[in-house]
Short mmCIF file of C-alpha atoms in Angstrom, two decimals:
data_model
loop_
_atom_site.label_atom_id
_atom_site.label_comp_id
_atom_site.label_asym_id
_atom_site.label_seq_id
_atom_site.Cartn_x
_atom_site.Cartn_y
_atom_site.Cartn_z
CA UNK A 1 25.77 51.74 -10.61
CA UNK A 2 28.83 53.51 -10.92
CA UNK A 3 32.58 52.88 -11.40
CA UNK A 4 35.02 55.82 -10.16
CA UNK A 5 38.59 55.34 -12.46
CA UNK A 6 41.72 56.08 -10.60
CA UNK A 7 42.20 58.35 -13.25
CA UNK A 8 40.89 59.81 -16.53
CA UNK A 9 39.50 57.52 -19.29
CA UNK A 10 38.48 58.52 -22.63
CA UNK A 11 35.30 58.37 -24.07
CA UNK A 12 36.61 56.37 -27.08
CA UNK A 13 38.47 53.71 -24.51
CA UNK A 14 34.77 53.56 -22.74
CA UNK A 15 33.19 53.00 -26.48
CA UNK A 16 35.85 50.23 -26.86
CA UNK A 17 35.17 48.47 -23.75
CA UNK A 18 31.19 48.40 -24.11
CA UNK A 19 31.65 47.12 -27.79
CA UNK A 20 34.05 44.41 -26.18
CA UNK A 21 31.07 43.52 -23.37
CA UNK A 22 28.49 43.77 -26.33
CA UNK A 23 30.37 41.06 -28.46
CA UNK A 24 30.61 38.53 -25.37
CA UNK A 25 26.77 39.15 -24.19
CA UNK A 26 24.20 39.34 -26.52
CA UNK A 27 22.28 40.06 -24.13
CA UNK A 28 23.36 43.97 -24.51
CA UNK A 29 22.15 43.94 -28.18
CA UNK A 30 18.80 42.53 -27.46
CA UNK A 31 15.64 44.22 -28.70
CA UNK A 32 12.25 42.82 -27.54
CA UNK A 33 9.60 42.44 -29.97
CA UNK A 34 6.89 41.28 -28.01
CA UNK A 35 5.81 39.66 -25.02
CA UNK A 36 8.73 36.58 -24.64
CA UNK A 37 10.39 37.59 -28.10
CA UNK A 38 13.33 39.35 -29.42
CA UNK A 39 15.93 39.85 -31.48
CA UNK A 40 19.94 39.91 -31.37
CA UNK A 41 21.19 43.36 -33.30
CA UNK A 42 24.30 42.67 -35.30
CA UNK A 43 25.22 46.61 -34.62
CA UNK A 44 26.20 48.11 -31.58
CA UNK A 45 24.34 50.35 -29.20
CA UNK A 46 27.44 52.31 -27.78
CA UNK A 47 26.58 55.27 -29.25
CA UNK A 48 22.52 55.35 -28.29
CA UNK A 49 23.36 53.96 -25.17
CA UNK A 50 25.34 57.28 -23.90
CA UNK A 51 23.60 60.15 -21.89
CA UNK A 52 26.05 62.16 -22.12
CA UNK A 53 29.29 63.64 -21.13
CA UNK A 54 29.73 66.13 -18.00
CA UNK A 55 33.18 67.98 -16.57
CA UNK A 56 33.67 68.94 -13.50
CA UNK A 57 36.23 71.05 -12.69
CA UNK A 58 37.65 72.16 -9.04
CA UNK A 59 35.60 69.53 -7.13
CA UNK A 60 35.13 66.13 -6.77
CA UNK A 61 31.28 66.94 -5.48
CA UNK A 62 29.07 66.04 -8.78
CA UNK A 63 25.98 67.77 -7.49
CA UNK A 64 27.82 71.23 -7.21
CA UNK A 65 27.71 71.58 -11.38
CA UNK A 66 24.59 71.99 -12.67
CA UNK A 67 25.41 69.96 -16.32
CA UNK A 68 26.13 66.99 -13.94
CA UNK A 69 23.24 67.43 -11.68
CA UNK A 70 21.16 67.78 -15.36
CA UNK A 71 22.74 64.59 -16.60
CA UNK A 72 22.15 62.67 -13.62
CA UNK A 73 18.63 63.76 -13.40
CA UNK A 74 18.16 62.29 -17.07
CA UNK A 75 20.17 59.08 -16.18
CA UNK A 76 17.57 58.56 -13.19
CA UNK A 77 14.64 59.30 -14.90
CA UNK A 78 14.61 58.37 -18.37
CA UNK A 79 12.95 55.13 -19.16
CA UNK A 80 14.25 51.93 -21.24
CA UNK A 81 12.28 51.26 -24.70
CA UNK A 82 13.38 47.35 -24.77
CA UNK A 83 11.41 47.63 -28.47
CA UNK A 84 14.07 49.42 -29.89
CA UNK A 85 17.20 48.94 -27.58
CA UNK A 86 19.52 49.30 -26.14
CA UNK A 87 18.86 47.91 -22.86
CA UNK A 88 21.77 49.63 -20.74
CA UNK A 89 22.85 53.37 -21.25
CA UNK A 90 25.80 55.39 -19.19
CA UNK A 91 27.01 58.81 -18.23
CA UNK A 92 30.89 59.78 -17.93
CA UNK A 93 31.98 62.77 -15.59
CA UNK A 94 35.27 63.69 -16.16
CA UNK A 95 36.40 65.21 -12.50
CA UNK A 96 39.04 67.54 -12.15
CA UNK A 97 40.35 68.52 -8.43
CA UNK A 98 42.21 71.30 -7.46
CA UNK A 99 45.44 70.45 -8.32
CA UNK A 100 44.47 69.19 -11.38
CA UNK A 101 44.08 65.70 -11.27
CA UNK A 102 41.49 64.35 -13.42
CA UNK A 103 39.28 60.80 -12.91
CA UNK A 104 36.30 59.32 -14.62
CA UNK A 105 32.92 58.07 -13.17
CA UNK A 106 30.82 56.11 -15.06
CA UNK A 107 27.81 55.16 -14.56
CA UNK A 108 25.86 52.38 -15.93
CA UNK A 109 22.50 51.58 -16.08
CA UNK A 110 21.16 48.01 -16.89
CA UNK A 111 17.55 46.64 -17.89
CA UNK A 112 16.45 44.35 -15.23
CA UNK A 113 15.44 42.17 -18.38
CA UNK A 114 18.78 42.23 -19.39
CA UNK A 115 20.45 40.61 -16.20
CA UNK A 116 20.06 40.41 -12.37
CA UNK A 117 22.51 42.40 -9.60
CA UNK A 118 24.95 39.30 -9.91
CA UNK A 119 25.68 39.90 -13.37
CA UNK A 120 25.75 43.60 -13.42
CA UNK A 121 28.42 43.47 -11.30
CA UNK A 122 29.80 40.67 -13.67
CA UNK A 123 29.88 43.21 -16.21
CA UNK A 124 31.44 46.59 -14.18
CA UNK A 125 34.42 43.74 -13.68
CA UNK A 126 34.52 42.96 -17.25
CA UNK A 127 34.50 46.25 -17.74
CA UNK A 128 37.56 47.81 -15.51
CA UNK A 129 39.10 44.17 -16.56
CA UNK A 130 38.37 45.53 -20.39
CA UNK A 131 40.19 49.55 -19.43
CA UNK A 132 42.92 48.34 -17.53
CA UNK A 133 44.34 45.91 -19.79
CA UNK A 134 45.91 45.33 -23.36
CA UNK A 135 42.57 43.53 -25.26
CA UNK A 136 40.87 47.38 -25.81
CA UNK A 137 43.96 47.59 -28.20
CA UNK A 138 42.97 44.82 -30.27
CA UNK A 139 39.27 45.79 -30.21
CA UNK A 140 40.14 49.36 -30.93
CA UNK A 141 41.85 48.52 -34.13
CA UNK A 142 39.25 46.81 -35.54
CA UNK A 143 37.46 49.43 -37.79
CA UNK A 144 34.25 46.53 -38.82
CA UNK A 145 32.21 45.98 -35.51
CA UNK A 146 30.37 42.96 -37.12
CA UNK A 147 33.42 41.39 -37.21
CA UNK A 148 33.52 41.34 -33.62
CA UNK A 149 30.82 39.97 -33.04
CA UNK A 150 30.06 36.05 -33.31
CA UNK A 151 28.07 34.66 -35.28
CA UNK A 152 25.89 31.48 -34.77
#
């Protein structure tokens, strides 16, 4: 799925935001062992979990640029390894129009082990919820990940 921003996020504010949804669903750290096992990682998969990072100046038409079109092609294609995690990944494009204005589509990819439609979209609210308002400060700030995440 994707998520168009009214204007231009940051990859770091994106970063922030996933590590915010990875702290309140477990789910997004989960690595399966084997059949009806796994395990909770304590560490975060933001990093692993990004395809990459495409701009696109001059038009708001993704498929025009071929680093997007590249990017894409590896979002659709690329298979999940639930065995090692992480069990979503996403792509930003950073779209700048002709007079300059710059948004951010993400897209987001989710396991079907990890949740069902309902609670992907769930999640895409968390996750504008998460850019638009003050709690990426607080998360931001907080240089020890583990920290943010509870413990049992």
């Amino acid at each position: 799925m994707s998520l168009l921003a009214p204007a231009a996020i940051d990859h770091e504010q994106i970063k922030s935001a996933l590590r915010y949804l990875e702290t309140k669903h477990e789910i997004l750290r989960s690595v399966y062992q084997a059949e009806g096992t796994y395990r909770i990682e304590k560490n975060s998969f933001v990093d692993s979990a990004l395809l990459g990072i495409a701009n696109i100046e001059g038009s708001h038409d993704i498929f025009a640029n071929d680093a997007a079109k590249t990017l894409i092609g590896t979002y659709l294609s690329g298979a999940f390894d639930l065995s090692k995690g992480p069990v979503y990944r996403y792509a930003l494009f950073h779209i700048t129009n002709a007079e300059g204005l710059t948004r951010t589509l993400i897209y987001l990819g989710l396991h079907h082990a990890a949740g069902d439609f309902k609670g992907f979209n769930s999640l895409l609210g968390e996750l504008m919820d998460f850019l638009v308002s003050d709690t990426r400060t607080a998360v931001a700030e907080n240089d020890n990940y583990a920290a943010l995440v509870s413990q049992p």
